[in-house]
Coordinates of C-alpha atoms and ligand atoms in Angstrom, one line a residue:
Chain G
M1 CA -3.5 0.3 6.8
K2 CA -2.2 0.7 3.3
N3 CA 0.8 -0.8 1.7
T4 CA 3.9 1.2 2.4
Y5 CA 5.2 1.3 -1.2
V6 CA 1.8 2.3 -2.6
S7 CA 1.8 5.2 -0.2
I8 CA 5.4 6.2 -1.2
F9 CA 4.4 6.0 -4.8
K10 CA 1.4 8.2 -4.3
M11 CA 3.4 10.7 -2.4
E12 CA 5.9 11.0 -5.2
F13 CA 3.2 11.1 -7.8
K14 CA 1.4 13.9 -5.9
G15 CA 4.6 15.9 -5.5
E16 CA 5.5 15.7 -9.2
L17 CA 2.0 16.7 -10.3
Q18 CA 2.7 20.1 -8.6
Y19 CA 5.2 21.0 -11.3
R20 CA 2.8 21.8 -14.1
A21 CA 4.9 24.7 -15.4
K22 CA 7.9 22.4 -15.6
A23 CA 5.9 19.9 -17.6
I24 CA 4.7 22.5 -20.1
S25 CA 8.2 23.7 -20.8
G26 CA 9.3 20.0 -20.9
I27 CA 6.7 19.4 -23.6
A28 CA 8.0 22.3 -25.7
T29 CA 11.6 21.1 -25.4
Q30 CA 10.7 17.6 -26.3
F31 CA 8.9 18.8 -29.3
F32 CA 11.7 21.0 -30.5
W33 CA 14.2 18.1 -30.2
G34 CA 11.9 15.8 -31.9
I35 CA 11.8 17.9 -35.0
M36 CA 15.6 18.5 -34.9
Y37 CA 16.3 14.7 -34.7
I38 CA 13.9 13.9 -37.5
C39 CA 15.5 16.5 -39.8
L40 CA 18.9 15.3 -38.9
Y41 CA 18.3 11.6 -39.5
M42 CA 16.3 12.4 -42.7
A43 CA 19.4 14.1 -44.1
F44 CA 21.5 11.2 -43.0
M45 CA 19.1 8.6 -44.5
S46 CA 19.8 9.4 -48.2
S47 CA 17.5 6.7 -49.5
D48 CA 13.9 6.0 -48.3
S49 CA 15.0 3.3 -45.9
V50 CA 18.1 1.8 -44.3
D51 CA 18.0 -2.0 -44.0
G52 CA 14.2 -1.9 -44.0
F53 CA 13.9 1.0 -41.5
T54 CA 11.9 3.6 -43.4
I55 CA 11.8 7.4 -42.8
T56 CA 8.2 7.2 -41.6
Q57 CA 9.2 4.5 -39.1
M58 CA 12.2 6.7 -38.0
A59 CA 9.8 9.6 -37.4
S60 CA 7.6 7.5 -35.2
Y61 CA 10.6 6.1 -33.4
I62 CA 11.8 9.6 -32.6
W63 CA 8.3 10.8 -31.5
L64 CA 7.8 7.8 -29.2
G65 CA 11.1 8.6 -27.7
Q66 CA 10.1 12.2 -27.1
S67 CA 6.7 11.2 -25.7
F68 CA 8.1 8.7 -23.2
F69 CA 11.2 10.6 -22.5
A70 CA 11.0 10.4 -18.7
L71 CA 10.4 6.6 -18.8
R72 CA 13.6 6.0 -20.8
F73 CA 16.0 8.4 -19.2
P74 CA 17.9 6.8 -16.4
G75 CA 18.6 9.7 -14.0
I76 CA 18.2 9.9 -10.3
H77 CA 15.3 10.9 -8.1
K78 CA 15.2 14.7 -7.7
S79 CA 16.1 14.5 -4.0
A80 CA 17.8 11.1 -3.6
G81 CA 21.2 12.2 -5.0
Y82 CA 21.4 15.3 -2.9
E83 CA 20.3 13.6 0.3
I84 CA 23.1 11.1 -0.2
A85 CA 25.7 13.8 -0.9
N86 CA 24.7 16.1 2.0
G87 CA 23.9 13.3 4.5
N88 CA 20.1 13.9 4.9
V89 CA 19.8 10.3 3.8
C90 CA 20.5 9.4 7.5
Y91 CA 16.8 9.7 8.2
K92 CA 16.1 6.9 5.7
F93 CA 18.3 4.7 7.7
T94 CA 16.1 5.2 10.7
R95 CA 12.9 3.8 9.0
P96 CA 11.8 0.2 9.1
I97 CA 12.0 -0.1 5.4
N98 CA 14.3 -1.5 2.7
L99 CA 16.1 1.5 1.2
Y100 CA 16.5 0.0 -2.3
N101 CA 12.8 -0.6 -2.5
Q102 CA 12.1 2.8 -1.2
W103 CA 14.3 4.6 -3.8
F104 CA 13.0 2.4 -6.6
T105 CA 9.4 3.2 -5.7
E106 CA 10.1 6.9 -5.3
Y107 CA 11.8 7.2 -8.7
L108 CA 9.1 5.1 -10.4
G109 CA 6.5 7.4 -9.0
E110 CA 8.3 10.5 -10.1
K111 CA 8.9 9.1 -13.6
L112 CA 5.4 7.9 -14.1
A113 CA 3.8 11.2 -13.0
S114 CA 6.2 13.1 -15.2
T115 CA 5.4 10.8 -18.2
L116 CA 1.6 11.1 -17.6
L117 CA 1.8 14.9 -17.6
R118 CA 3.7 15.0 -20.9
F119 CA 3.1 12.2 -23.3
L120 CA -0.4 12.9 -24.5
P121 CA 0.1 16.4 -25.9
I122 CA 3.2 15.3 -27.7
I123 CA 1.5 12.2 -29.2
V124 CA -1.5 14.2 -30.4
I125 CA 0.5 17.0 -32.0
A126 CA 3.1 14.6 -33.5
S127 CA 0.2 12.5 -35.1
L128 CA -1.1 15.6 -36.8
L129 CA 2.2 16.5 -38.6
P130 CA 2.6 16.0 -42.3
T131 CA 3.6 12.4 -43.5
N132 CA 7.3 11.6 -43.1
Y133 CA 7.4 13.8 -40.0
A134 CA 4.4 12.3 -38.2
L135 CA 3.9 9.7 -35.6
S136 CA 2.0 6.8 -37.3
M137 CA -0.4 4.4 -35.8
P138 CA 1.0 1.1 -34.4
V139 CA 1.3 -1.6 -37.2
N140 CA -1.4 -3.7 -35.7
F141 CA -3.3 -4.4 -32.5
T142 CA -1.1 -7.2 -31.3
A143 CA 2.0 -5.1 -31.8
F144 CA 0.3 -2.3 -29.8
I145 CA -0.4 -4.7 -26.9
L146 CA 3.2 -5.9 -27.0
F147 CA 4.4 -2.3 -27.2
I148 CA 2.5 -1.5 -23.9
I149 CA 3.9 -4.6 -22.2
S150 CA 7.5 -4.0 -23.3
L151 CA 7.2 -0.3 -22.5
I152 CA 6.2 -1.1 -18.9
I153 CA 9.1 -3.5 -18.6
G154 CA 11.4 -0.9 -20.2
G155 CA 10.3 1.7 -17.7
L156 CA 11.1 -0.6 -14.8
L157 CA 14.4 -1.5 -16.4
C158 CA 15.2 2.2 -16.7
V159 CA 14.6 2.6 -13.0
S160 CA 16.6 -0.5 -12.1
I161 CA 19.5 0.9 -14.2
S162 CA 19.0 4.3 -12.5
M163 CA 19.7 2.6 -9.2
F164 CA 23.3 2.2 -10.3
S165 CA 23.5 6.0 -10.1
I166 CA 22.4 5.9 -6.5
Y167 CA 25.1 3.4 -5.8
L168 CA 27.7 5.5 -7.6
T169 CA 26.6 8.6 -5.7
F170 CA 27.4 6.8 -2.5
V171 CA 30.9 6.2 -3.8
T172 CA 31.6 9.5 -5.4
L173 CA 29.2 11.8 -3.5
S174 CA 28.6 13.6 -6.7
P175 CA 25.0 12.9 -8.0
K176 CA 25.4 15.2 -11.0
G177 CA 28.5 13.6 -12.4
T178 CA 27.4 10.0 -11.9
T179 CA 24.0 10.5 -13.3
T180 CA 25.5 12.1 -16.4
I181 CA 27.8 9.2 -16.9
V182 CA 25.1 6.5 -16.4
A183 CA 22.6 8.4 -18.5
T184 CA 25.0 9.0 -21.4
I185 CA 26.0 5.3 -21.5
A186 CA 22.5 4.1 -21.3
N187 CA 21.2 6.5 -23.9
L188 CA 24.0 5.9 -26.3
L189 CA 23.9 2.2 -26.1
G190 CA 20.1 2.1 -25.8
G191 CA 19.3 4.0 -29.0
A192 CA 18.1 7.2 -27.4
I193 CA 20.6 9.3 -29.2
I194 CA 21.0 7.4 -32.5
P195 CA 18.1 5.0 -33.3
I196 CA 19.6 1.5 -33.2
P197 CA 18.3 0.5 -36.6
L198 CA 20.5 3.2 -38.1
M199 CA 23.6 1.8 -36.5
P200 CA 26.0 -0.6 -38.3
S201 CA 24.9 -4.2 -37.9
A202 CA 28.1 -5.2 -36.1
I203 CA 27.3 -2.7 -33.4
Q204 CA 23.6 -3.7 -33.3
N205 CA 24.7 -7.3 -32.6
V206 CA 26.8 -6.1 -29.6
L207 CA 24.0 -4.0 -28.3
N208 CA 21.6 -7.0 -28.3
F209 CA 23.8 -8.4 -25.6
L210 CA 23.4 -5.4 -23.3
P211 CA 20.4 -4.4 -21.3
F212 CA 20.1 -0.8 -22.5
R213 CA 18.2 -1.3 -25.8
Y214 CA 15.4 -3.1 -23.9
I215 CA 14.5 0.1 -22.2
S216 CA 12.9 1.9 -25.2
D217 CA 14.3 0.5 -28.5
L218 CA 12.4 -2.7 -28.2
P219 CA 9.0 -1.3 -27.5
F220 CA 9.3 1.4 -30.1
R221 CA 10.4 -1.1 -32.8
I222 CA 7.6 -3.4 -31.9
Y223 CA 5.2 -0.4 -32.3
I224 CA 6.5 0.6 -35.8
G225 CA 6.7 -3.1 -36.9
N226 CA 10.5 -3.1 -37.3
I227 CA 10.5 -6.2 -35.0
S228 CA 8.1 -9.0 -35.7
I229 CA 5.6 -10.3 -33.1
T230 CA 7.6 -13.6 -32.6
H231 CA 10.9 -11.8 -32.2
G232 CA 9.2 -9.2 -30.0
L233 CA 7.9 -11.9 -27.6
I234 CA 11.4 -13.5 -27.4
Q235 CA 13.0 -10.2 -26.7
I236 CA 10.4 -9.3 -24.1
G237 CA 11.5 -12.5 -22.3
I238 CA 15.1 -11.3 -22.5
S239 CA 14.2 -7.9 -21.2
L240 CA 12.5 -9.5 -18.2
I241 CA 15.7 -11.4 -17.5
W242 CA 17.7 -8.2 -17.7
L243 CA 15.2 -6.5 -15.3
L244 CA 15.8 -9.3 -12.8
I245 CA 19.6 -9.2 -13.2
T246 CA 19.8 -5.4 -12.8
I247 CA 17.6 -5.4 -9.8
V248 CA 19.6 -8.2 -8.1
I249 CA 22.9 -6.5 -8.9
G250 CA 21.6 -3.1 -7.8
K251 CA 20.3 -4.5 -4.5
L252 CA 23.7 -6.1 -3.8
L253 CA 25.6 -3.0 -4.6
I254 CA 23.4 -0.7 -2.5
K255 CA 23.4 -3.1 0.4
N256 CA 27.2 -3.0 0.2
A257 CA 27.3 0.8 0.0
L258 CA 25.0 1.2 3.0
K259 CA 27.3 -1.0 5.1
K260 CA 30.3 1.1 4.3
T261 CA 28.7 4.5 4.1
I262 CA 29.7 7.4 6.2
I263 CA 26.9 9.9 6.7
Q264 CA 28.2 13.4 5.8
G265 CA 27.9 16.3 8.1
G266 CA 27.6 16.6 11.9
Chain X
M28 CA 16.3 0.2 37.0
T29 CA 16.9 -1.6 33.8
K30 CA 19.6 -0.5 31.5
I31 CA 18.2 0.2 28.0
I32 CA 21.4 1.4 26.3
E33 CA 24.8 -0.1 26.7
F34 CA 27.9 1.2 25.0
K35 CA 31.0 -1.0 25.4
N36 CA 34.4 0.0 24.1
I37 CA 33.1 1.8 21.1
C38 CA 35.7 3.2 18.7
K39 CA 34.9 5.0 15.5
E40 CA 37.6 5.9 13.0
F41 CA 36.9 8.1 10.0
K42 CA 39.3 7.5 7.1
I43 CA 39.6 10.6 5.0
P44 CA 41.6 10.7 1.7
E45 CA 44.5 13.1 2.0
K46 CA 45.4 15.0 -1.1
R47 CA 49.1 15.1 -2.0
T48 CA 50.6 18.2 -3.3
G49 CA 53.5 18.6 -5.7
K50 CA 54.6 17.6 -9.1
W51 CA 53.2 14.1 -9.4
S52 CA 50.4 14.5 -7.0
T53 CA 47.5 13.9 -9.3
F54 CA 49.2 10.8 -10.7
L55 CA 50.1 9.4 -7.3
N56 CA 46.6 10.1 -5.9
F57 CA 45.2 8.1 -8.7
F58 CA 47.2 5.0 -7.9
K59 CA 47.6 5.1 -4.2
R60 CA 45.4 7.2 -2.0
K61 CA 46.9 8.5 1.2
Y62 CA 44.5 8.4 4.1
K63 CA 44.3 10.3 7.3
I64 CA 42.6 8.6 10.3
I65 CA 40.4 10.7 12.5
N66 CA 39.5 9.0 15.8
A67 CA 36.0 10.4 16.4
L68 CA 35.3 8.0 19.3
K69 CA 37.9 6.4 21.5
N70 CA 36.8 3.5 23.7
V71 CA 33.5 5.0 24.7
N72 CA 31.6 3.2 27.5
F73 CA 28.4 4.2 29.2
S74 CA 24.9 2.9 29.9
I75 CA 21.6 4.6 30.2
D76 CA 18.6 3.6 32.3
E77 CA 15.1 3.1 30.9
G78 CA 12.9 6.2 31.3
D79 CA 15.8 8.6 31.8
I80 CA 16.5 11.9 30.2
V81 CA 20.3 12.2 29.6
G82 CA 22.1 15.3 28.4
Y83 CA 25.0 14.4 26.1
I84 CA 27.3 17.4 26.1
G85 CA 30.8 18.4 24.9
P86 CA 32.5 20.9 22.7
N87 CA 32.3 21.1 18.9
G88 CA 33.7 18.0 17.2
A89 CA 33.7 16.0 20.4
G90 CA 31.9 13.1 18.9
K91 CA 28.3 13.7 20.0
S92 CA 26.6 13.4 16.6
T93 CA 28.8 10.4 15.8
T94 CA 27.5 8.7 19.0
I95 CA 23.9 9.5 18.1
K96 CA 24.4 8.1 14.6
I97 CA 25.8 4.9 16.0
M98 CA 22.9 4.6 18.4
S99 CA 20.4 5.1 15.7
G100 CA 21.9 2.5 13.4
I101 CA 23.2 5.0 10.8
L102 CA 26.9 4.4 11.4
T103 CA 28.7 1.2 12.2
P104 CA 31.5 1.6 14.8
T105 CA 35.0 0.5 13.9
T106 CA 35.1 -1.7 17.0
G107 CA 33.0 -2.2 20.1
E108 CA 29.7 -3.4 21.2
C109 CA 26.4 -1.6 21.6
I110 CA 23.2 -3.1 22.8
I111 CA 20.0 -1.0 22.8
D112 CA 16.8 -2.5 23.9
G113 CA 18.2 -5.9 23.1
Y114 CA 19.3 -5.0 19.6
T115 CA 22.6 -4.2 18.0
P116 CA 21.5 -1.1 16.0
W117 CA 23.6 -1.7 12.9
K118 CA 22.7 -5.3 12.7
N119 CA 18.9 -6.0 12.7
R120 CA 18.4 -2.4 11.5
K121 CA 14.8 -2.8 10.2
E122 CA 13.6 -4.4 13.4
Y123 CA 15.5 -2.1 15.7
V124 CA 14.4 1.2 14.3
K125 CA 10.8 0.6 15.0
N126 CA 11.6 1.4 18.6
I127 CA 13.5 4.6 18.2
G128 CA 12.8 8.1 17.1
V129 CA 15.5 10.4 15.9
V130 CA 15.7 14.2 15.3
F131 CA 18.7 15.9 13.9
G132 CA 18.2 19.6 14.6
Q133 CA 20.0 20.6 11.4
R134 CA 18.3 18.3 9.0
S135 CA 14.8 17.6 7.9
Q136 CA 12.9 14.3 7.7
L137 CA 9.7 15.7 6.3
W138 CA 8.9 16.0 2.6
W139 CA 9.5 19.5 1.3
D140 CA 6.7 20.1 -1.1
V141 CA 3.7 18.5 0.5
P142 CA 1.6 19.4 3.5
V143 CA 3.1 18.3 6.8
I144 CA 0.1 16.1 7.4
D145 CA 0.8 14.1 4.2
S146 CA 4.3 13.4 5.5
F147 CA 2.8 12.2 8.7
E148 CA 0.4 9.9 6.9
L149 CA 3.3 8.4 4.9
L150 CA 5.2 7.8 8.1
K151 CA 2.1 6.2 9.5
D152 CA 2.2 3.7 6.6
I153 CA 5.9 3.2 6.8
Y154 CA 5.7 2.4 10.5
K155 CA 2.4 0.5 9.9
I156 CA 0.7 2.4 12.7
K157 CA -2.9 1.4 13.4
D158 CA -5.5 3.9 12.5
D159 CA -6.9 4.5 16.0
E160 CA -3.4 4.5 17.6
Y161 CA -2.3 7.1 15.0
K162 CA -5.4 9.3 15.8
D163 CA -4.7 9.2 19.5
T164 CA -1.0 10.0 19.1
L165 CA -1.6 12.8 16.7
K166 CA -4.2 14.3 19.0
L167 CA -1.7 14.2 21.9
L168 CA 1.1 15.7 19.8
N169 CA -1.2 18.3 18.4
E170 CA -2.3 19.5 21.8
A171 CA 1.2 19.5 23.3
L172 CA 2.9 21.3 20.4
D173 CA 0.0 23.3 19.0
L174 CA 0.3 22.0 15.5
E175 CA -3.2 22.5 14.2
Q176 CA -2.4 25.5 12.0
L177 CA 0.8 24.0 10.7
L178 CA -0.2 20.6 9.5
P179 CA -2.0 21.6 6.3
R180 CA 0.9 23.7 5.1
P181 CA 3.9 22.4 3.1
L182 CA 7.1 22.3 5.0
R183 CA 8.8 24.9 2.8
Q184 CA 6.4 27.5 4.1
L185 CA 7.2 27.0 7.8
S186 CA 9.6 28.9 10.0
L187 CA 12.5 27.2 11.7
G188 CA 10.7 26.9 15.0
Q189 CA 7.5 25.6 13.4
K190 CA 9.5 23.1 11.4
M191 CA 11.2 21.9 14.6
K192 CA 7.8 21.3 16.2
C193 CA 6.7 19.2 13.2
E194 CA 10.0 17.3 13.2
L195 CA 9.6 16.4 16.8
A196 CA 6.1 15.3 16.3
A197 CA 7.2 13.2 13.2
S198 CA 9.8 11.4 15.2
L199 CA 7.2 10.4 17.8
L200 CA 4.2 9.3 15.7
H201 CA 5.1 5.6 16.2
R202 CA 5.6 6.2 20.0
P203 CA 9.2 5.0 20.1
K204 CA 10.7 3.7 23.4
I205 CA 13.8 5.7 22.9
L206 CA 14.2 9.2 21.4
F207 CA 17.5 10.6 20.2
L208 CA 17.7 14.4 19.8
D209 CA 20.8 15.9 18.3
E210 CA 20.6 19.7 19.0
P211 CA 16.8 19.9 19.0
T212 CA 16.9 23.6 20.2
I213 CA 19.4 24.9 17.7
G214 CA 18.2 28.3 16.3
L215 CA 15.0 28.5 18.3
D216 CA 13.8 31.6 20.0
A217 CA 13.2 31.8 23.7
V218 CA 9.5 30.9 23.5
T219 CA 9.9 28.0 21.2
K220 CA 12.8 26.7 23.2
L221 CA 10.6 26.6 26.3
A222 CA 7.8 24.9 24.4
V223 CA 10.3 22.3 23.1
R224 CA 11.7 21.7 26.6
D225 CA 8.2 21.3 28.1
F226 CA 7.3 18.9 25.4
I227 CA 10.4 16.8 25.9
K228 CA 9.6 16.6 29.6
Y229 CA 6.0 15.8 28.9
I230 CA 6.7 13.0 26.5
N231 CA 9.2 11.5 29.0
K232 CA 6.5 11.6 31.7
V233 CA 3.5 10.3 29.7
W234 CA 5.2 7.6 27.7
H235 CA 8.3 7.0 29.8
T236 CA 10.4 7.5 26.7
T237 CA 14.1 7.3 27.3
I238 CA 15.6 10.5 25.8
I239 CA 19.2 11.3 24.9
L240 CA 19.8 14.8 23.8
T241 CA 22.8 16.8 22.7
T242 CA 22.9 20.5 23.1
H243 CA 25.2 23.5 23.5
D244 CA 22.6 25.3 25.5
M245 CA 23.2 24.5 29.1
N246 CA 19.8 25.9 30.0
D247 CA 18.3 23.0 28.1
I248 CA 20.1 20.6 30.5
E249 CA 19.2 22.6 33.5
A250 CA 15.5 22.5 32.5
L251 CA 15.4 18.9 31.6
T252 CA 17.7 16.7 33.6
N253 CA 20.4 16.3 36.2
K254 CA 22.1 13.4 34.3
I255 CA 24.8 14.3 32.0
I256 CA 27.5 12.6 30.0
L257 CA 30.4 14.8 29.1
I258 CA 32.5 13.9 26.0
G259 CA 35.6 15.5 24.7
K260 CA 37.9 14.6 21.9
G261 CA 36.1 11.3 21.5
Q262 CA 36.4 10.2 25.2
I263 CA 33.9 10.2 28.0
L264 CA 35.2 12.6 30.6
Y265 CA 32.3 12.6 33.1
N266 CA 29.2 10.6 33.6
G267 CA 26.9 11.6 36.5
S268 CA 24.9 14.4 38.0
F269 CA 25.1 18.0 36.7
D270 CA 24.7 19.3 40.3
T271 CA 28.0 17.7 41.3
I272 CA 29.8 19.6 38.7
K273 CA 28.0 22.8 39.5
N274 CA 28.8 22.4 43.2
K275 CA 32.5 21.9 42.4
Y276 CA 32.5 25.5 41.2
A277 CA 29.9 26.9 43.6
N278 CA 32.5 28.4 45.8
E279 CA 34.0 30.3 43.0
K280 CA 32.8 33.9 42.8
I281 CA 33.4 36.7 40.4
I282 CA 33.6 40.1 41.9
Q283 CA 33.4 43.3 39.9
V284 CA 34.6 46.5 41.6
E285 CA 34.2 50.1 40.6
F286 CA 36.7 52.6 42.0
A287 CA 36.4 56.3 42.7
K288 CA 39.4 57.0 40.6
P289 CA 41.5 55.1 38.1
Y290 CA 44.5 53.1 39.4
E291 CA 47.6 52.3 37.5
K292 CA 48.1 48.9 39.2
I293 CA 45.9 46.8 41.3
L294 CA 47.0 44.0 43.6
L295 CA 44.7 42.4 46.2
N296 CA 45.8 39.8 48.6
G297 CA 43.9 36.5 48.4
Y298 CA 42.1 37.3 45.2
E299 CA 42.9 36.7 41.5
L300 CA 42.7 39.7 39.2
I301 CA 41.0 38.7 36.0
S302 CA 40.7 42.1 34.3
H303 CA 41.3 45.7 34.9
D304 CA 40.3 48.7 32.9
K305 CA 40.8 52.2 34.3
N306 CA 38.5 52.3 37.3
V307 CA 36.8 48.9 36.9
A308 CA 38.4 45.7 38.0
V309 CA 37.2 42.0 38.1
F310 CA 38.5 39.6 40.7
K311 CA 38.0 35.9 41.3
T312 CA 38.2 34.0 44.5
K313 CA 41.2 31.6 44.7
K314 CA 40.6 27.9 44.6
D315 CA 39.1 26.4 47.8
T316 CA 38.6 29.7 49.6
E317 CA 35.2 30.9 50.5
F318 CA 34.0 34.4 49.8
H319 CA 33.1 36.7 52.7
T320 CA 31.8 40.1 51.9
K321 CA 33.1 41.8 55.0
A322 CA 36.6 40.4 54.7
F323 CA 36.7 41.5 51.0
I324 CA 35.6 45.0 51.8
N325 CA 38.2 45.3 54.6
E326 CA 40.9 44.0 52.4
I327 CA 40.2 46.2 49.4
S328 CA 39.5 49.4 51.2
K329 CA 42.9 49.3 52.8
E330 CA 44.4 50.7 49.7
Y331 CA 41.7 51.5 47.3
D332 CA 38.7 53.9 47.2
I333 CA 35.7 51.9 46.0
I334 CA 32.2 53.1 44.9
D335 CA 30.4 49.9 44.2
F336 CA 30.9 46.2 43.7
S337 CA 28.9 43.1 42.7
V338 CA 29.4 39.4 43.4
N339 CA 28.4 36.7 41.0
S340 CA 28.6 32.9 40.8
L341 CA 29.8 31.3 37.6
S342 CA 27.1 30.9 35.0
V343 CA 26.5 27.3 33.7
D344 CA 28.2 28.4 30.5
E345 CA 31.2 29.6 32.4
I346 CA 31.3 26.4 34.4
L347 CA 31.2 24.4 31.2
A348 CA 33.9 26.6 29.6
R349 CA 36.0 26.0 32.7
L350 CA 35.4 22.3 32.5
Y351 CA 36.4 22.1 28.9
K352 CA 39.5 24.2 29.7
E353 CA 40.4 21.9 32.6
Y354 CA 40.3 19.0 30.2
E355 CA 42.1 21.1 27.6
L356 CA 39.4 20.6 25.1
Q357 CA 39.2 24.1 23.9
E358 CA 40.4 24.3 20.3
K359 CA 43.2 26.7 20.0
Ligands
LIG3 N1 31.8 12.1 7.6 C1 32.9 12.3 8.3 N2 34.1 12.2 7.7 C2 35.3 12.5 8.4 N3 35.3 12.9 9.7 C3 34.1 13.1 10.3 C4 32.9 12.8 9.7 N4 31.9 13.1 10.5 C5 32.5 13.5 11.7 N5 33.8 13.5 11.6 C6 34.8 13.9 12.6 O1 34.5 13.2 13.8 C7 34.6 14.1 14.9 C8 33.4 14.1 15.7 O2 32.3 14.7 15.0 P1 30.9 14.9 15.5 O3 30.0 15.4 14.4 O4 30.4 13.6 16.2 O5 31.0 16.0 16.6 P2 29.9 16.7 17.5 O6 30.3 16.4 18.9 O7 28.6 16.4 17.1 O8 30.2 18.3 17.3 P3 29.2 19.5 17.2 O9 28.9 20.0 18.5 O10 30.1 20.5 16.4 O11 28.0 19.1 16.4 C9 35.1 15.4 14.4 O12 36.4 15.6 14.5 C10 34.7 15.4 12.9 O13 35.6 16.1 12.1
LIG4 MG1 27.0 17.4 16.2

């Protein structure tokens, strides 16, 4: 007998690996947007650096974002949203399993498989680009280790924030609309659209008090050396607290939604 | 016999937001939603014995699926009590569902992109079924439903009937004590329907599984069970044997007559004229009168010149239509 969640994870992973064509077109899109963003922010950063955030660092920040796109984009599992809207979710109710955990595992499996299929080619190609446009090496080995740790926490945080989309889908029955809203908020406040180091410091201070920048801004800035090791460690602690808080809130919300839910369709 | 399912005074209301129309509608809708209440179940009471197969029938929108959803822990009733195998379904859900299997004929529980067998293996892990038990069960299901060829294929490649066989098997992997089937034969061809019916009977026999099924195909009921519960407009109208209902209408005959020439008007003493088109007419016996061939021929040949006639009993579908009409359940 295997662990149920390991099996669910494997199933999602296997399912996602079937979509190789999707992954290849995904890589192309990611690459295109990477170049676009770098050119845009290069024009915007008239001098070589903004508050110590250099152009080379900016390029690496953008490329990391493109490489780990799936891990930092809070969406909704490809079938979870629709099954709630059309009522197929009723079968999940008839299984001896916690639904929050199941959705969490499913989405994590999908995201991880999708990331593993895409990140390496983007990283390799981006590293070979001319300076100023290229992805640089991590500042040092410790930073690299902290980057990995915070990226894992960030990926989990991304999934735990995505679970709010599941809750909102129960309320609105519109997976597309809710996902767009949640993703836009998280991306905007998490530095996925405009890198946080480029934002005015007043806004940066506010964003430090929200969970979103711990998804990807923290690991990326540790990688490029924009955040020191000591600060990085403290902030990893904070991100763990946020992970815990979002999971607890998500669980409560979904428990509540399940109680009130009306399965659609006869 | 021990009662395994008890439904006591179950009511289920659906609250659906009603859209206002008019000048300020959007504005008003935003602040105060108007709701319309639909009473899907009104004070439903019944009980089901362990090991029984029960047909749960009624016209569209009667509340069958709603009842199945409450029994499988998917919906919480507005009021009332329901005890199944010692559990209240919507309370200890995780514990309770280990004992039940559910199939909704119009939905799918299997994973779309992966081979069916992978879905089965995942269900095995979700229900924590032991390896050897799983092997035995799979073998039995395989033989009964002839799944061998289907299991390695992804669900999306299977036909409706093949899919239904897999869905049925999936709902039984953990050998549930109770099986809920909501329209398991919908859309199936004659051969698959027979296979599914045989399978349902077989499972009931070998595992003593209590089975509740809804269907609009009265042949399903005839083939499977004599116990029916009839629901209409959210209320239980009849709970008992199907034969009793059939016997109630057994006397009623439909007589089709062919005349030698067309008649303008036809009137026959003691019989009800149902339809008349040129030289063909259909009669029905009046309530509580028995049909005698000789008397009928005597009566009709007094005035009319007949070539041929045939006598039929009501089909099960006609009986049901009659029953629904009697209870005024037919949607107008
Ligand atoms: N999610 C819902 N929201 C609002 N009303 C609903 C909902 N589900 C069912 N109803 C209403 O409850 C009533 C019973 O529906 P139900 O699906 O139980 O009927 P049924 O007996 O299964 O019918 P059918 O034979 O057509 O499947 C119907 O009037 C239906 O409109
Ligand atoms: Mg129904």
